[in-house]
Structure formats: structure tokens, C-alpha cells
CSV table of C-alpha atoms and ligand atoms in Angstrom, one decimal:
chain,number,residue,atom,x,y,z
N,9,MET,CA,0.0,0.0,0.0
N,10,GLU,CA,1.2,3.5,-0.8
N,11,LYS,CA,2.2,5.6,2.2
N,12,TYR,CA,-0.4,8.2,3.1
N,13,ASN,CA,1.0,11.6,2.3
N,14,PRO,CA,-1.4,14.3,3.6
N,15,LYS,CA,-2.2,17.2,1.3
N,16,LEU,CA,-1.7,20.4,3.1
N,17,VAL,CA,-2.8,23.9,2.0
N,18,CYS,CA,-0.7,26.7,3.6
N,19,PHE,CA,-1.9,30.3,3.6
N,20,SER,CA,0.6,32.8,4.9
N,21,CYS,CA,0.7,36.6,5.3
N,22,LYS,CA,3.1,38.3,2.9
N,23,PHE,CA,4.0,40.9,5.5
N,24,GLY,CA,5.3,38.5,8.1
N,25,TRP,CA,6.4,35.3,6.3
N,26,GLY,CA,8.9,34.6,3.6
N,27,TYR,CA,9.0,38.1,1.9
N,28,LEU,CA,12.8,38.2,1.8
N,29,THR,CA,13.0,35.0,-0.1
N,30,GLU,CA,12.1,34.7,-3.8
N,31,GLU,CA,8.6,33.3,-4.0
N,32,PRO,CA,9.4,30.5,-6.5
N,33,ALA,CA,12.3,29.3,-4.4
N,34,LEU,CA,10.1,29.0,-1.3
N,35,ALA,CA,7.2,27.6,-3.3
N,36,SER,CA,9.3,24.8,-4.4
N,37,LYS,CA,9.6,23.6,-0.8
N,38,ILE,CA,5.9,24.2,0.1
N,39,ASN,CA,3.2,22.5,-2.0
N,40,SER,CA,-0.1,24.3,-2.3
N,41,TRP,CA,1.2,27.5,-0.8
N,42,ILE,CA,-1.0,30.6,-1.0
N,43,PRO,CA,0.7,33.9,0.1
N,44,VAL,CA,-1.9,36.5,0.9
N,45,VAL,CA,-1.8,40.2,1.9
N,46,CYS,CA,-2.8,39.8,5.5
N,47,SER,CA,-4.1,36.6,7.1
N,48,GLY,CA,-7.3,38.6,7.6
N,49,LYS,CA,-8.0,38.2,3.9
N,50,ILE,CA,-8.5,34.4,4.3
N,51,ASP,CA,-12.2,33.8,4.1
N,52,THR,CA,-13.8,30.8,5.9
N,53,SER,CA,-15.1,29.7,2.5
N,54,HIS,CA,-11.5,29.5,1.2
N,55,ILE,CA,-10.7,27.0,4.0
N,56,LEU,CA,-13.9,25.0,3.3
N,57,LYS,CA,-13.1,24.9,-0.4
N,58,ALA,CA,-9.6,23.6,0.3
N,59,PHE,CA,-11.2,20.6,2.2
N,60,ARG,CA,-13.8,20.2,-0.5
N,61,ALA,CA,-11.0,20.0,-3.1
N,62,GLY,CA,-9.4,17.2,-1.1
N,63,ALA,CA,-7.1,18.9,1.4
N,64,ASP,CA,-6.3,17.0,4.6
N,65,GLY,CA,-5.3,20.1,6.5
N,66,VAL,CA,-5.0,23.8,6.3
N,67,LEU,CA,-2.1,25.8,7.9
N,68,ILE,CA,-2.5,29.5,8.4
N,69,LEU,CA,0.5,31.6,9.2
N,70,GLY,CA,-0.2,35.2,10.4
N,71,CYS,CA,1.9,37.9,11.9
N,72,SER,CA,2.5,38.1,15.6
N,73,GLU,CA,-0.1,39.8,17.6
N,74,GLY,CA,0.3,43.5,17.5
N,75,HIS,CA,2.2,43.3,14.3
N,76,CYS,CA,-0.6,43.1,11.8
N,77,HIS,CA,-0.2,45.6,9.0
N,78,TYR,CA,-3.9,46.2,9.0
N,79,GLN,CA,-4.2,46.5,12.8
N,80,ASP,CA,-6.0,43.2,13.7
N,81,GLY,CA,-6.5,41.1,10.6
N,82,ASN,CA,-4.7,38.2,12.2
N,83,VAL,CA,-6.9,38.3,15.3
N,84,GLN,CA,-10.0,38.4,13.2
N,85,THR,CA,-8.9,35.3,11.4
N,86,LYS,CA,-8.0,33.6,14.7
N,87,LYS,CA,-11.6,34.1,15.9
N,88,LYS,CA,-12.9,32.8,12.6
N,89,VAL,CA,-10.7,29.7,12.8
N,90,PHE,CA,-11.8,29.0,16.4
N,91,LEU,CA,-15.4,29.0,15.5
N,92,LEU,CA,-14.8,27.2,12.2
N,93,GLN,CA,-13.1,24.4,14.0
N,94,LYS,CA,-16.3,23.7,15.9
N,95,VAL,CA,-18.4,23.8,12.7
N,96,LEU,CA,-15.9,21.5,10.9
N,97,GLU,CA,-16.3,18.9,13.7
N,98,THR,CA,-20.0,18.6,12.9
N,99,PHE,CA,-19.0,17.9,9.3
N,100,GLY,CA,-16.7,15.1,10.5
N,101,ILE,CA,-13.5,17.1,10.1
N,102,GLU,CA,-11.3,17.1,13.2
N,103,PRO,CA,-10.4,20.6,14.5
N,104,GLN,CA,-6.7,19.8,14.4
N,105,ARG,CA,-6.9,19.9,10.6
N,106,VAL,CA,-6.9,23.7,10.7
N,107,GLU,CA,-4.0,25.2,12.5
N,108,ILE,CA,-3.2,28.9,12.9
N,109,ARG,CA,0.1,30.2,14.0
N,110,PHE,CA,1.3,33.8,14.6
N,111,SER,CA,5.0,34.7,14.3
N,112,LEU,CA,7.3,36.6,12.0
N,113,ASP,CA,9.7,34.8,9.7
N,114,PRO,CA,10.8,37.1,6.9
N,115,GLU,CA,13.0,34.5,5.2
N,116,GLY,CA,10.4,31.8,5.6
N,117,LYS,CA,13.1,29.4,6.9
N,118,SER,CA,10.8,27.7,9.4
N,119,MET,CA,7.9,27.2,7.0
N,120,PRO,CA,8.8,23.8,5.5
N,121,HIS,CA,9.5,22.6,9.1
N,122,LEU,CA,6.1,23.8,10.3
N,123,LEU,CA,4.4,22.1,7.4
N,124,ASN,CA,6.2,18.9,8.1
N,125,LYS,CA,5.2,19.0,11.7
N,126,MET,CA,1.6,19.5,10.8
N,127,LYS,CA,1.9,16.7,8.3
N,128,GLU,CA,3.1,14.3,11.0
N,129,ASN,CA,0.0,15.2,13.1
N,130,LEU,CA,-2.2,14.6,10.0
N,131,ILE,CA,-0.6,11.2,9.4
N,132,LYS,CA,-1.7,10.2,12.9
N,133,LEU,CA,-5.3,11.3,12.1
N,134,GLY,CA,-5.4,9.7,8.6
N,135,PRO,CA,-7.4,10.9,5.7
N,136,VAL,CA,-10.6,12.9,6.2
N,137,LYS,CA,-13.3,10.3,6.8
N,138,ARG,CA,-16.5,11.9,5.7
N,139,LEU,CA,-17.0,14.0,2.5
A,11,MET,CA,-62.3,22.5,-18.0
A,12,ALA,CA,-60.1,21.4,-20.9
A,13,ASN,CA,-58.4,24.8,-21.4
A,14,LYS,CA,-57.6,25.5,-17.8
A,15,PRO,CA,-53.9,25.2,-17.1
A,16,LYS,CA,-53.1,22.0,-15.2
A,17,VAL,CA,-51.3,22.2,-11.8
A,18,ALA,CA,-49.9,19.4,-9.7
A,19,ILE,CA,-48.9,19.9,-6.0
A,20,TYR,CA,-46.8,17.2,-4.6
A,21,TRP,CA,-44.8,16.5,-1.4
A,22,LEU,CA,-41.4,14.8,-1.5
A,23,GLY,CA,-39.5,14.7,1.8
A,24,ALA,CA,-41.8,17.3,3.3
A,25,CYS,CA,-43.7,17.9,6.5
A,26,ALA,CA,-46.9,19.1,4.8
A,27,GLY,CA,-46.3,22.6,6.3
A,28,CYS,CA,-45.9,23.8,2.7
A,29,ASP,CA,-49.2,22.3,1.6
A,30,GLU,CA,-50.8,23.8,4.7
A,31,ALA,CA,-49.4,27.2,3.6
A,32,ILE,CA,-51.2,26.8,0.2
A,33,VAL,CA,-54.4,25.9,2.0
A,34,ASP,CA,-53.9,29.0,4.1
A,35,LEU,CA,-54.4,31.2,1.0
A,36,ASN,CA,-58.0,30.9,2.2
A,37,GLU,CA,-60.4,32.6,-0.2
A,38,ALA,CA,-57.6,33.2,-2.7
A,39,ILE,CA,-57.3,29.4,-3.0
A,40,LEU,CA,-60.9,29.3,-4.4
A,41,GLN,CA,-59.9,31.8,-7.1
A,42,VAL,CA,-56.9,29.6,-7.9
A,43,VAL,CA,-59.0,26.5,-8.1
A,44,GLU,CA,-61.3,28.5,-10.5
A,45,THR,CA,-58.5,29.3,-12.9
A,46,VAL,CA,-56.5,26.1,-12.8
A,47,GLU,CA,-57.3,22.4,-12.9
A,48,ILE,CA,-55.5,20.6,-10.1
A,49,VAL,CA,-54.5,17.2,-11.3
A,50,LEU,CA,-52.6,16.0,-8.2
A,51,TRP,CA,-52.6,17.1,-4.6
A,52,PRO,CA,-52.3,14.2,-2.1
A,53,LEU,CA,-52.9,16.5,0.9
A,54,ALA,CA,-56.3,17.7,-0.3
A,55,MET,CA,-57.7,15.2,-2.9
A,56,ASP,CA,-57.6,11.7,-4.0
A,57,PHE,CA,-55.7,11.0,-7.3
A,58,LYS,CA,-54.1,7.9,-8.9
A,59,TYR,CA,-50.5,8.1,-9.9
A,60,ASP,CA,-51.1,6.1,-13.1
A,61,ARG,CA,-53.3,9.0,-14.3
A,62,ILE,CA,-50.2,11.2,-14.2
A,63,GLU,CA,-48.1,8.5,-15.9
A,64,ALA,CA,-50.7,8.3,-18.7
A,65,MET,CA,-50.4,12.1,-19.3
A,66,GLY,CA,-48.4,13.5,-22.2
A,67,ASP,CA,-45.1,15.1,-21.7
A,68,GLU,CA,-45.4,18.8,-20.5
A,69,GLU,CA,-49.2,18.4,-20.3
A,70,ILE,CA,-49.1,19.8,-16.8
A,71,THR,CA,-48.4,23.6,-16.8
A,72,LEU,CA,-46.9,23.8,-13.3
A,73,SER,CA,-45.7,21.3,-10.8
A,74,ILE,CA,-45.3,22.7,-7.3
A,75,LEU,CA,-42.9,20.4,-5.5
A,76,THR,CA,-42.3,20.6,-1.8
A,77,GLY,CA,-39.7,18.8,0.3
A,78,SER,CA,-36.2,17.4,-0.2
A,79,VAL,CA,-35.3,14.2,-2.0
A,80,ARG,CA,-34.3,11.5,0.5
A,81,ASN,CA,-35.5,8.3,-0.9
A,82,SER,CA,-36.1,6.5,-4.3
A,83,ASP,CA,-39.8,7.3,-4.2
A,84,HIS,CA,-39.1,11.0,-3.9
A,85,GLU,CA,-36.7,10.8,-6.8
A,86,GLU,CA,-39.1,8.8,-9.0
A,87,MET,CA,-42.0,11.2,-8.4
A,88,ALA,CA,-39.8,14.2,-9.0
A,89,ARG,CA,-38.6,12.8,-12.3
A,90,LEU,CA,-42.1,11.8,-13.4
A,91,LEU,CA,-43.6,15.3,-12.6
A,92,ARG,CA,-40.6,17.0,-14.3
A,93,LYS,CA,-41.3,15.0,-17.5
A,94,LYS,CA,-45.0,15.8,-17.4
A,95,SER,CA,-44.6,19.5,-16.6
A,96,LYS,CA,-43.7,22.6,-18.5
A,97,LEU,CA,-42.6,24.4,-15.3
A,98,VAL,CA,-41.4,23.1,-11.9
A,99,LEU,CA,-41.4,25.3,-8.9
A,100,ALA,CA,-39.3,24.3,-5.9
A,101,PHE,CA,-41.5,25.3,-3.1
A,102,GLY,CA,-40.2,25.9,0.4
A,103,ALA,CA,-36.8,25.7,2.1
A,104,CYS,CA,-36.6,21.9,1.8
A,105,ALA,CA,-37.1,21.8,-1.9
A,106,CYS,CA,-34.8,24.9,-2.5
A,107,PHE,CA,-31.9,24.1,-0.1
A,108,GLY,CA,-32.7,20.9,1.7
A,109,GLY,CA,-34.4,22.5,4.7
A,110,THR,CA,-34.2,21.3,8.3
A,111,ALA,CA,-34.3,17.7,7.1
A,112,GLY,CA,-30.9,18.5,5.4
A,113,LEU,CA,-29.3,18.6,8.8
A,114,ALA,CA,-29.5,14.8,8.7
A,115,ASN,CA,-26.5,15.0,6.4
A,116,PHE,CA,-24.4,15.6,9.5
A,117,LYS,CA,-25.0,11.9,10.2
A,118,THR,CA,-24.6,8.8,8.0
A,119,ARG,CA,-27.5,6.6,7.0
A,120,GLU,CA,-26.1,4.0,9.3
A,121,ASP,CA,-26.1,6.4,12.3
A,122,ILE,CA,-29.7,7.3,11.5
A,123,PHE,CA,-30.9,3.7,11.2
A,124,ASN,CA,-29.0,2.6,14.3
A,125,TRP,CA,-30.6,5.3,16.3
A,126,VAL,CA,-34.1,5.1,14.9
A,127,TYR,CA,-34.5,1.3,14.8
A,128,ARG,CA,-32.1,0.2,17.6
A,129,ASP,CA,-30.6,2.6,20.1
A,130,ALA,CA,-33.3,5.3,20.8
A,131,PRO,CA,-34.7,4.6,24.3
A,132,THR,CA,-38.2,4.3,23.1
A,133,VAL,CA,-37.4,1.6,20.5
A,134,VAL,CA,-38.4,-2.0,21.1
A,135,ASN,CA,-36.8,-4.1,18.4
A,136,PRO,CA,-35.4,-7.3,20.0
A,137,GLU,CA,-34.4,-8.9,16.7
A,138,THR,CA,-32.8,-5.6,15.6
A,139,LYS,CA,-34.6,-5.6,12.3
A,140,PHE,CA,-33.9,-2.8,9.9
A,141,PRO,CA,-36.2,-1.7,7.0
A,142,GLN,CA,-35.5,-3.6,3.8
A,143,THR,CA,-36.3,-2.5,0.3
A,144,GLU,CA,-37.7,-6.0,-0.4
A,145,THR,CA,-39.2,-8.5,2.1
A,146,ARG,CA,-40.7,-11.9,1.2
A,147,ILE,CA,-43.8,-12.9,3.1
A,148,ASN,CA,-45.9,-16.0,2.1
A,149,GLY,CA,-44.3,-16.0,-1.3
A,150,LYS,CA,-45.2,-12.4,-1.9
A,151,ILE,CA,-42.7,-9.5,-2.1
A,152,LEU,CA,-43.3,-6.3,-0.2
A,153,THR,CA,-41.3,-3.3,-1.2
A,154,LEU,CA,-40.2,-0.1,0.5
A,155,PRO,CA,-38.5,2.9,-1.1
A,156,GLU,CA,-34.7,3.0,-0.7
A,157,PHE,CA,-33.5,5.4,1.9
A,158,TYR,CA,-30.6,7.3,0.4
A,159,ASP,CA,-27.4,8.1,2.3
A,160,HIS,CA,-27.9,11.8,1.6
A,161,VAL,CA,-30.6,14.5,1.6
A,162,TYR,CA,-30.7,16.3,-1.8
A,163,THR,CA,-32.2,19.5,-2.8
A,164,LEU,CA,-34.7,19.3,-5.7
A,165,ASN,CA,-32.4,20.8,-8.2
A,166,GLN,CA,-29.7,18.3,-7.4
A,167,ILE,CA,-32.1,15.7,-8.9
A,168,ILE,CA,-34.1,17.4,-11.6
A,169,ASP,CA,-34.1,20.7,-13.5
A,170,VAL,CA,-36.0,23.4,-11.6
A,171,ASP,CA,-37.5,26.5,-13.2
A,172,PHE,CA,-38.3,28.6,-10.2
A,173,TYR,CA,-37.7,28.8,-6.5
A,174,LEU,CA,-39.9,30.0,-3.7
A,175,PRO,CA,-38.1,29.8,-0.4
A,176,GLY,CA,-39.5,29.9,3.2
A,177,CYS,CA,-40.5,27.4,5.8
A,178,PRO,CA,-43.1,27.6,4.6
A,179,PRO,CA,-43.4,30.4,2.0
A,180,PRO,CA,-45.7,33.3,3.0
A,181,PRO,CA,-49.2,33.7,1.4
A,182,ASP,CA,-48.4,36.9,-0.6
A,183,LEU,CA,-45.4,35.3,-2.4
A,184,ILE,CA,-47.4,32.1,-3.1
A,185,ALA,CA,-50.2,34.1,-4.6
A,186,ASN,CA,-47.8,36.1,-6.7
A,187,ALA,CA,-46.1,33.0,-7.9
A,188,VAL,CA,-49.3,31.2,-9.0
A,189,ASN,CA,-50.6,34.4,-10.6
A,190,ALA,CA,-47.3,34.8,-12.5
A,191,VAL,CA,-47.7,31.3,-14.0
A,192,VAL,CA,-51.4,31.7,-14.8
A,193,SER,CA,-50.8,35.1,-16.5
A,194,GLY,CA,-47.6,34.0,-18.2
A,195,ASP,CA,-45.8,37.0,-16.8
A,196,LEU,CA,-42.7,35.0,-15.7
A,197,PRO,CA,-39.2,36.1,-14.7
A,198,PRO,CA,-36.2,34.4,-16.3
A,199,LYS,CA,-35.8,30.7,-15.6
A,200,GLY,CA,-33.9,30.0,-12.4
A,201,SER,CA,-35.3,33.0,-10.6
A,202,THR,CA,-36.2,33.0,-7.0
A,203,LEU,CA,-39.7,34.5,-6.7
A,204,ALA,CA,-38.8,36.7,-3.7
A,205,PRO,CA,-37.2,40.0,-3.0
A,206,ARG,CA,-33.4,40.4,-3.6
A,207,SER,CA,-32.4,42.3,-0.5
A,208,ALA,CA,-31.1,40.8,2.8
A,209,LEU,CA,-33.5,40.7,5.7
A,210,CYS,CA,-31.5,43.3,7.7
A,211,ASP,CA,-32.2,45.8,5.0
A,212,THR,CA,-36.0,45.6,5.6
A,213,CYS,CA,-35.9,44.8,9.3
A,214,SER,CA,-37.5,47.5,11.5
A,215,ARG,CA,-34.9,46.7,14.2
A,216,ASN,CA,-32.1,47.8,12.0
A,217,LYS,CA,-32.6,51.4,12.9
A,218,LYS,CA,-31.6,50.5,16.5
A,219,LYS,CA,-28.4,48.8,15.4
A,220,PRO,CA,-25.4,50.6,17.0
A,221,SER,CA,-22.9,51.8,14.5
A,222,ARG,CA,-20.2,49.7,16.2
A,223,MET,CA,-21.5,46.4,17.4
A,224,GLU,CA,-19.6,44.3,19.9
A,225,ILE,CA,-20.6,40.9,21.3
A,226,ARG,CA,-19.0,40.0,24.6
A,227,GLN,CA,-21.5,37.3,25.4
A,228,ILE,CA,-23.7,35.0,23.3
A,229,LYS,CA,-27.2,34.6,24.6
A,230,ARG,CA,-29.9,32.2,23.5
A,231,ILE,CA,-33.4,33.6,23.0
A,232,HIS,CA,-35.1,31.5,25.6
A,233,GLU,CA,-32.5,32.5,28.3
A,234,VAL,CA,-33.2,36.2,28.1
A,235,GLU,CA,-36.0,38.6,27.8
A,236,ALA,CA,-35.1,40.2,24.5
A,237,ASP,CA,-35.9,43.8,23.9
A,238,PRO,CA,-38.7,43.8,21.4
A,239,ASP,CA,-37.3,46.6,19.3
A,240,SER,CA,-33.6,46.3,19.3
A,241,CYS,CA,-31.5,44.3,16.9
A,242,PHE,CA,-31.0,40.8,18.1
A,243,LEU,CA,-27.3,40.7,17.2
A,244,ALA,CA,-26.7,43.9,19.2
A,245,GLN,CA,-28.2,42.0,22.2
A,246,GLY,CA,-25.8,39.1,21.6
A,247,ILE,CA,-28.5,36.9,20.3
A,248,ILE,CA,-27.7,35.0,17.0
A,249,CYS,CA,-29.9,36.3,14.2
A,250,LEU,CA,-29.4,35.1,10.6
A,251,GLY,CA,-30.8,38.3,9.2
A,252,PRO,CA,-27.6,39.5,7.6
A,253,ALA,CA,-27.2,36.3,5.6
A,254,THR,CA,-30.9,35.7,4.7
A,255,ARG,CA,-33.1,36.9,1.9
A,256,SER,CA,-36.0,39.1,2.8
A,257,GLY,CA,-39.6,38.5,1.8
A,258,CYS,CA,-40.7,36.2,4.6
A,259,GLY,CA,-43.0,38.8,6.2
A,260,GLU,CA,-40.8,38.8,9.3
A,261,THR,CA,-43.2,36.8,11.4
A,262,CYS,CA,-40.3,35.6,13.6
A,263,ILE,CA,-38.8,39.1,14.1
A,264,LYS,CA,-42.3,40.5,14.9
A,265,THR,CA,-42.9,37.9,17.6
A,266,ASN,CA,-39.5,38.6,19.1
A,267,ILE,CA,-37.7,35.5,17.7
A,268,PRO,CA,-34.5,36.0,15.8
A,269,CYS,CA,-34.2,35.0,12.1
A,270,ARG,CA,-33.3,31.3,11.5
A,271,GLY,CA,-32.6,31.7,7.8
A,272,CYS,CA,-35.4,29.8,6.2
A,273,PHE,CA,-35.4,32.1,3.1
A,274,GLY,CA,-31.8,31.1,2.3
A,275,PRO,CA,-29.1,33.5,1.3
A,276,PRO,CA,-29.6,36.7,-0.7
A,277,PRO,CA,-28.7,36.4,-4.4
A,278,GLY,CA,-25.1,36.2,-5.3
A,279,VAL,CA,-23.9,35.0,-1.9
A,280,VAL,CA,-21.7,32.0,-2.2
A,281,GLY,CA,-21.3,30.1,1.0
A,282,ALA,CA,-23.8,31.9,3.3
A,283,GLY,CA,-22.9,29.8,6.3
A,284,PRO,CA,-19.2,30.6,6.3
A,285,LYS,CA,-19.9,34.3,5.4
A,286,TYR,CA,-22.2,34.5,8.4
A,287,LEU,CA,-19.6,32.8,10.6
A,288,SER,CA,-17.0,35.4,9.6
A,289,ALA,CA,-19.4,38.3,10.2
A,290,LEU,CA,-20.4,37.0,13.6
A,291,THR,CA,-16.8,36.4,14.8
A,292,SER,CA,-15.8,39.9,13.6
A,293,LEU,CA,-18.3,41.2,16.2
A,294,ILE,CA,-16.9,39.1,19.0
A,295,LYS,CA,-14.9,41.3,21.4
A,296,ALA,CA,-12.5,39.5,23.7
A,297,GLU,CA,-8.9,40.0,24.7
A,298,THR,CA,-7.2,36.7,25.3
A,299,ASP,CA,-7.5,33.4,23.4
A,300,GLU,CA,-9.3,31.9,26.4
A,301,ASP,CA,-11.9,34.6,26.4
A,302,ILE,CA,-12.4,34.2,22.6
A,303,ARG,CA,-12.8,30.4,23.1
A,304,GLU,CA,-15.2,30.9,26.0
A,305,ILE,CA,-17.5,33.0,23.9
A,306,ILE,CA,-17.3,30.6,21.0
A,307,ASP,CA,-17.8,27.6,23.1
A,308,SER,CA,-21.0,29.1,24.4
A,309,ILE,CA,-22.5,28.9,20.9
A,310,ASP,CA,-24.4,25.6,21.1
A,311,ASP,CA,-24.3,23.6,17.8
A,312,PRO,CA,-22.9,26.4,15.5
A,313,ALA,CA,-23.2,24.2,12.4
A,314,GLY,CA,-26.9,23.7,13.2
A,315,TYR,CA,-27.3,27.5,13.5
A,316,PHE,CA,-25.5,28.4,10.3
A,317,TYR,CA,-26.8,25.6,8.1
A,318,ARG,CA,-30.2,25.1,9.6
A,319,PHE,CA,-32.0,25.2,6.2
A,320,THR,CA,-29.1,24.9,3.8
A,321,GLU,CA,-26.7,22.1,4.6
A,322,PRO,CA,-27.2,20.2,1.3
A,323,THR,CA,-26.2,23.3,-0.7
A,324,SER,CA,-23.2,24.1,1.5
A,325,ILE,CA,-19.6,23.8,0.3
A,326,LEU,CA,-18.9,20.7,2.4
A,327,GLY,CA,-22.4,19.3,2.6
A,328,ARG,CA,-23.4,19.0,-1.1
A,329,LYS,CA,-23.0,15.8,-2.9
A,330,MET,CA,-23.5,16.6,-6.6
A,331,PRO,CA,-21.3,19.6,-7.2
A,332,GLY,CA,-21.9,21.9,-10.1
A,333,LYS,CA,-25.7,21.6,-10.3
A,334,GLN,CA,-27.0,23.6,-7.4
A,335,MET,CA,-28.6,27.0,-7.4
A,336,GLU,CA,-26.6,29.9,-5.9
A,337,GLU,CA,-25.8,29.2,-2.3
P,26,SF4,S1,-40.0,24.1,3.9
P,26,SF4,FE1,-40.7,23.9,6.1
P,26,SF4,S2,-43.0,23.8,5.9
P,26,SF4,FE2,-42.1,23.3,3.9
P,26,SF4,S3,-41.9,21.0,3.9
P,26,SF4,FE3,-39.9,21.9,4.6
P,26,SF4,S4,-40.1,21.9,6.8
P,26,SF4,FE4,-42.2,21.7,6.0
P,27,SF4,S1,-29.6,41.1,12.6
P,27,SF4,FE1,-31.7,40.4,12.8
P,27,SF4,S2,-32.6,41.9,14.3
P,27,SF4,FE2,-30.7,42.8,13.6
P,27,SF4,S3,-31.4,44.1,11.8
P,27,SF4,FE3,-30.7,42.1,11.0
P,27,SF4,S4,-32.7,40.9,10.8
P,27,SF4,FE4,-33.0,42.6,12.2
């Protein structure tokens, strides 16, 4: 049997993550990476669509609290994610499949590592059961 | 009689509330009966299905179909009436978006059967018998419709010409819809026969909405004495008004009950559930992660709130992508 390799979608804020590294160089290390201007731009429907399209997990990387370029876009997204996790559970999608992290990493060096860590957790969960 | 337009009214996975709403047209129904010939209406009259089968294609001018599609019998009747009708109206929240019955999609067919026929405390079923589509008794075969593993909206099964939402739809919009068909003055195919604005735009409580709303605590309507004039959301009570189409007549709002969303989303809104979720969380005011979680955890069954009438059309809930009406 082929080894289960979870599909992860990563949204990250361009103001806090990886902006000092050329996008294609970073993208080659991160599959399904979607840099956005402010994590506050991430709509709940984007996350749902990722799951509908077959994602096993969604990782959201926003700026540290107090560092949002648009005041509090990151906190707004955090609130959305907390509630969305409860809604997803009812659809049979475990809350751990959406992760939100706040930090600053202009070179994006930690990004592949964060993705791998989340992947490890998803391997323990296995594929999404319902859908 | 021969020249009167033929109308069929039929219930699929419905509760008969929609039929009742048609009966509630009162005197107006008599006018309707004058102008059309009702060829099928199980709630009110006795008809034989083979009479419908014997009709020519598109012989029926309008079929008003209520309810969702949950079993093979619903599907068969929906297909038969589609074939025999020029126009099909999806009538009520269940036919349009799945309705409350659509919440069953949060469970599998197996979960549902186990609960209903085995585990519920009121069930006595010592041999754990589950319904079968075919049972042999004394050499005869008894059949039952097949219970699908999913609740479908009408347009996930057949082509639908018009939609009339509501649980059930209000009398003025029903009368308008029937008159539009009888007079031939019809909007473009696919239209929803209801206003285009969101409920908040027409709600009288909107005037009392503070310019900056902040929710620090979520309250449920039965736990508080809600102010009869102020916006529910401003009082921390979940109201689906911002994500719901207007036209219902606001019976709930007028009786001091928040909107539950039975009219579905306003036109052009894709993913009303997640949109509402984002809007609601943006109003939540809390400092620490713990405080945010506490407020969010106090929302009982958020999925049930946000998808109460629309689960089968939702991004994650729908099963036949690409065919649904706008979410
Ligand atoms: S829309 Fe409401 S009234 Fe109509 S069948 Fe469904 S539950 Fe009953
Ligand atoms: S949220 Fe509800 S109460 Fe407030 S204006 Fe909208 S419909 Fe009216």
C-alpha cells in the first residue's frame, strides 16, 4: 500500500512570512502555498473549499499579535478559525486539521518545518473520513 | 375545463407545512381553483398516480414540489412530474436548499438507522430488524423505497424552473407565484420568486443597530427577555438576518424571535454559512485566546445554526457539485 501523504494547504501573510526569499524558491519547498496580503484576507469559504477540493489540513501563518499591517486582521482570522473548528467537527473534520500560528519569519526558513510538523500530526489522524 | 392550465402539487421529503401554507391562502385558493385544474394534490384530494403516468409530456403547466429528496420514491415522483410539466417550482426551504431535514447529512445513513431502529430509548426491536427494500412474506414480495445516504435539494435531482423559499413560504409570495404562472408573466428561468435584499435591509430593528457592534457574550433567545425593538445581534442573540433573503413577512422578528434563515441566502452570496460565521466572529470582542474560546464555546451547535436550512447546498455538505442554485 502506498504511504499516506497528507495534502496540506498553507496560507501565509506576505507581511510576516517569507517576503525576503524569492517566491518560486520558497514555493518549491511548500506545496499548495498561498501567500496573501494579511491573514485577515483568508475567508472561511477558502478553507472549506480547500477541504472540498481534497485537502487533509490547512495551515494559516499570520503575523505576531500587535504586528498586523492592517491593525488586527490576524486576530479576526483567529476568531474565525476557532469557530470554524467547531463547525468542521460537525461535518466530521477534526479541529486539528486547521492550524493557525502567529509569528514573524521574513525569510520563511521555518515554513517547511512547520508544514512537516503538521503533516506528522495529520498522518496520525489519517485521511478525512466523511466528505 | 379542458383549457384550464393543469397544476400538480406534490410532497417529496416534506412535513406538509408547505401544503398547509397553500391551504392558508383561504379565499384566494378558491380563485386559484377556478383558474386552474388541479391534477394532483395528495394532501387535499384523491388521485391515482397512473393517471399522471398516462399524461403527455409537458401536459401539466406547473408542478409545485415541496420537500427534499431523501428516498427513491421522492426521486421517482420528482422525475415523473418533471417529465409531465412545463414548469417546476421548488416550493419551500426543503425543496430549495434541503431545509431542516438536510441537517441529517451531518449523520450517515447507518447512524440514523441505528438510532431510529435500535438505540433510541423508546425503541423495542429485540431482533434488531432494519427496514429492507424487499421483504418476502408468504411467497409475496413487499417493497419499500430505498432510503438514500444523503438529503438532496430538488435541483440536485431534476431541472428546476423557479424557486420559492421559506419554511413555509408566505401567502403573498405564493399568490404572486401562482398568478405569474397563470398570467404567463414570468421572470427568467432559475429566478427566486422573492425580493433580492437581505433581511436586515428591511428589518425594523435595523434602525436600532449601533454603528459599532460588539458581542461580549452570546445569549440564547429562551434564556433572556429580548428587547422587542432592538437588533438581536446587538443584544448578543444570534440572528441570521444579515445572511438571509428578505420577503418572509418577518413573522419571527415581529414575535421577538431571531431569524433562523429559512429564506436562504440573498442572491449572489456563495457560502452563506461561512460568510455569516466570519461576520459573527468579527463582532466578538475579547482580549485573550481563552476569552475568545469561552464566547465561541457558548454557541451551542454552531453548524446547526449556520446551516439550519441549507446544509445540502453548502460547500462541504453538497454531494453533486456543479448543479445547485446559488448558495
Ligand atoms: S420548507 Fe418547512 S414547511 Fe415546507 S416542507 Fe420543509 S419543513 Fe415543512
Ligand atoms: S440582525 Fe436580525 S434583528 Fe438585527 S437588523 Fe438584521 S434581521 Fe433585524
